[in-house]
Amino acid sequence: AFDQGNFKKCDQSSFCQRQRNYKPSQSPYKALYSSLQSISGSHVYLDVVNTENQQQFTLDVHGMEDGMIRLRMNELTPLKPRYEVPNTIHEVGAQNFILTQNDANQTITMRLANNPTIHALISCQPFRFDVFDDSEPVFSINSRHLLNIEHLREKQAPKPSLNLSQDQPDEAEEKEEKIEEKETSEDQPGMWEETFKTHTDSKPRGPESIGLDTSFVNFKHVYGIPEHADKLALGSTIGAEPYRLYNLDVFEYDLDSKAALYGSIPFMIGHNAKRTVGLLWLNSAETWIDVDSSDDSKGMLGTVFGYFAGQENVPEVNIHWMSESGVIDVYLMLGPSPKDVMRQYTTLTGTTYFPPKWSIAYHQSRWNYKDEDDVKTVDAAFDEHDIPYDCLWLDIEHTDGKRYFTWDTLKFPNPIKMQDDVAAKGRKMVTIIDPHIKTDANYHIYREAQAKGYFIQNKDGGEFRGWCWPGDSAYLDFTLPQVRSWWASQFALDIYKGSTLNLFTWNDMNEPSVFNGPEITMHKDIKHGGGWEHRHVHNMYGILQQASTVDGQLARSGGNERPFVLSRAFYIGTQKYGAIWTGDNTAEWGHLEYSVPMLLTIGLCGISHCGADGGFFKNPDPELLTRWYQAAAYQPFFRAHAHIDTTRREPWLYDEQYKNVIRGAIRERYELMPYWYTLFYQSHINGEPTMRPLWYEFPSDPELFAKDDSFMVGSALLVKPVVERSTWATQVYLPGQYYLSGWYDVKTNQYFPSPNTISMATPLAKIAVLQKGGTIIPRQLRVRRCSALMTQDPYTLYVALDPQGKAEGEMYLDDGHTFNYKERDFNYKKLTFENNVLTASSLNNTASWETSSWLERVIVMGTRQPSVITVESDGATTNLGFSFEPNLRVLTIRKPGVNLQKDWKIQIN
């Protein structure tokens, strides 16, 4: 079980203590007004000095396209280079500032030339940076005086004691106080060495931490900074532990916790009824974050801003960022809508990779399927019980003694035939490949990597060794490009013996996990290439392995097949490479409940392809397992996985009633595959999460700002899972304006107006899923044993009319697995219902993908009974059959028969 004693708290981290205890009455940092420089119009440079120790810094404020501003601060002449995160931020176009100087007040106003409502104000003494939109303050930086950059320095030899005997007593006491004060600020405990449990961190570079306060002005709710087993809206940490970002192997983790887990994304979103904004703290070192939600007095803000002068209280969320190393590097995104912030953030960090279609279907996994016979039996049982699935997973026991890229030849003597047999049904397989390498001179991976010098070194320069699944292990230095290239080459079919193009990859334990290391990870003072210590790059380690694995999969298919790589560790930009999941959770109702806010938070930080499995530890009772399947069927990454010591939990091992409901949940996922695939294409294009908080779609409804018991799948489906035992009725809040929305139960087509709170019956076979009025969802109702077999099957459209009789949606189709879509080999349709006409028109007239899929049925909810219905396509008009359910006002149009590659129109008279 989880043991907090294995992991640090802030008071056990010297830099966190120093930064958290730093509370000057006024910031000593002063911007030198006379040093102002503006180069090329989009950069403003100023020198900044810490008036307490005269250390000098350079400030760079950069205007960027699409309403973004970057603020960066580094030592002017550092003793050594400070670490700056590489290869994470995409190149974004610059935007010029229009500068206005106020010599009397020593302030500088910078207005974005192409976004003139946005401007920033630099106050020089003390240094402060405020950002406004429509003259309203949005961000305030260093208004709490917490900017604190520990400059790099030489370690001082112990000073001899001073002879104060000839001073007067008062003078001697004053000198002693000054000496103590200087030593307190310059040489505090933990700066040059720190011990946690039995592990000592030598800290050869000394102290280099950074701290900064950033305030979200006029906001009550902020979100982001995964990964934590916590609620969606970030809670106050005042008087408690800060949030921590430090990738760690934490199993059976506690809930309602700010403690670090497997991933770290220092991105935060602020949202209120008027606007949404984002802030990225670019840093890859251990980071602690204090969150303070408070109502400031109007006097304080009134004097500074003037905007709030008439208000008694102004909400404000104050954030204190504290990182062990690096430079101040902050990106501010001014929105103003949730979609705008996601576009801005993913412009900087990359949009979601476009997953192969099979990877967004259902996956079956456990630690471990024992051998080839076990694989064959499980694969056949899915067909026997009429349950679709797309991928079967093999954990660490498939290898030869935990040597990755190998097979246990007794248990898996014919791995290629095994994969071919699974692939013959349209399915795939995944094997686990972790970053720790067994130290065995007869193991080709270890032998070759050691000969090339590709392993991380310990602080004394020898090969770092740690303990993990194989026992004594070495760890590859993925910070080096030559190591990443070599790792990618190991996935070639002639090198990874027994692999095929239908075998994909799971990178686990890549925080990295070191069983005998401090906090079950690497020592911070071990050495990476380029002279950097592990402390500088820790949170990037997992993403570097995942990106290298992706490169290997791309290379083995000649760049034709889309890769799939699941990673446990994640960081800024992970969405570009693959999927993640919430790690080693527990089969308990609380973990099911918290899976929703955890996944929502991860999605808001760019990673659309994420899931929570079904409870890794312990044995769920049948009701819990069934409810978890129902929830997971509506979450982006849909995999069942379990610990080796748990009882087998394949669906057919349960009583008939549970098996049937689980089968139904999985089949619902397959029916919705066209909708999910369209959402992932949209996420790939524009960065929007596939699974979203309700406030994302209804941003002006304050009832939703802290709501995390339900969520949206895209813009059309509202889902509220059952997360408590014996819940046979569920209260569901339905947002939206009465004349614009309304909701339809997807099982019964019953209509509910909005805004509204309803009680929905949720017997074992049902959770609350409703389609929003005004939307169109594509489905495939002929569910087969895997998604590949449904590629050319017919589609059904579910048209949910809003109170004005309108609806719209989109539908994307391609081959599901290659990169041919980049050559415009796809169909992307805009679906519109208005004035009793349903039309499908191409969103890209230069693109086309040949398909035999056709429109089998249209379900229109909230309409009247027609007399005649016709369809028009390719210049021909045909009458259509239909039926109408008057009590529910549901119209079923039978067999329009149009090819989905074509544009078409259905007229209802």
PDB file of C-alpha atoms in Angstrom, residues 26 34 365 369 528 563 582 659-660 671 688 804 872 880:
ATOM      1  CA  GLN A  26       8.639  44.394  -0.400  1.00  0.00           C
ATOM      2  CA  SER A  34      17.245  53.293 -18.031  1.00  0.00           C
ATOM      3  CA  SER A 365      -4.661  -6.364 -20.500  1.00  0.00           C
ATOM      4  CA  TYR A 369      -1.272 -13.318 -19.838  1.00  0.00           C
ATOM      5  CA  HIS A 528      23.396  13.143 -17.917  1.00  0.00           C
ATOM      6  CA  PRO A 563       2.354   4.572 -34.107  1.00  0.00           C
ATOM      7  CA  THR A 582      -3.499   7.270 -14.422  1.00  0.00           C
ATOM      8  CA  LYS A 659     -21.308 -10.056 -18.254  1.00  0.00           C
ATOM      9  CA  ASN A 660     -24.202  -8.813 -20.364  1.00  0.00           C
ATOM     10  CA  GLU A 671     -21.211   2.106 -31.771  1.00  0.00           C
ATOM     11  CA  GLU A 688      -9.355  20.550 -28.029  1.00  0.00           C
ATOM     12  CA  GLN A 804     -35.398  26.063 -32.619  1.00  0.00           C
ATOM     13  CA  GLU A 872     -30.840  14.064 -53.077  1.00  0.00           C
ATOM     14  CA  LEU A 880     -37.487   7.420 -48.406  1.00  0.00           C
TER      15      LEU A 880
END
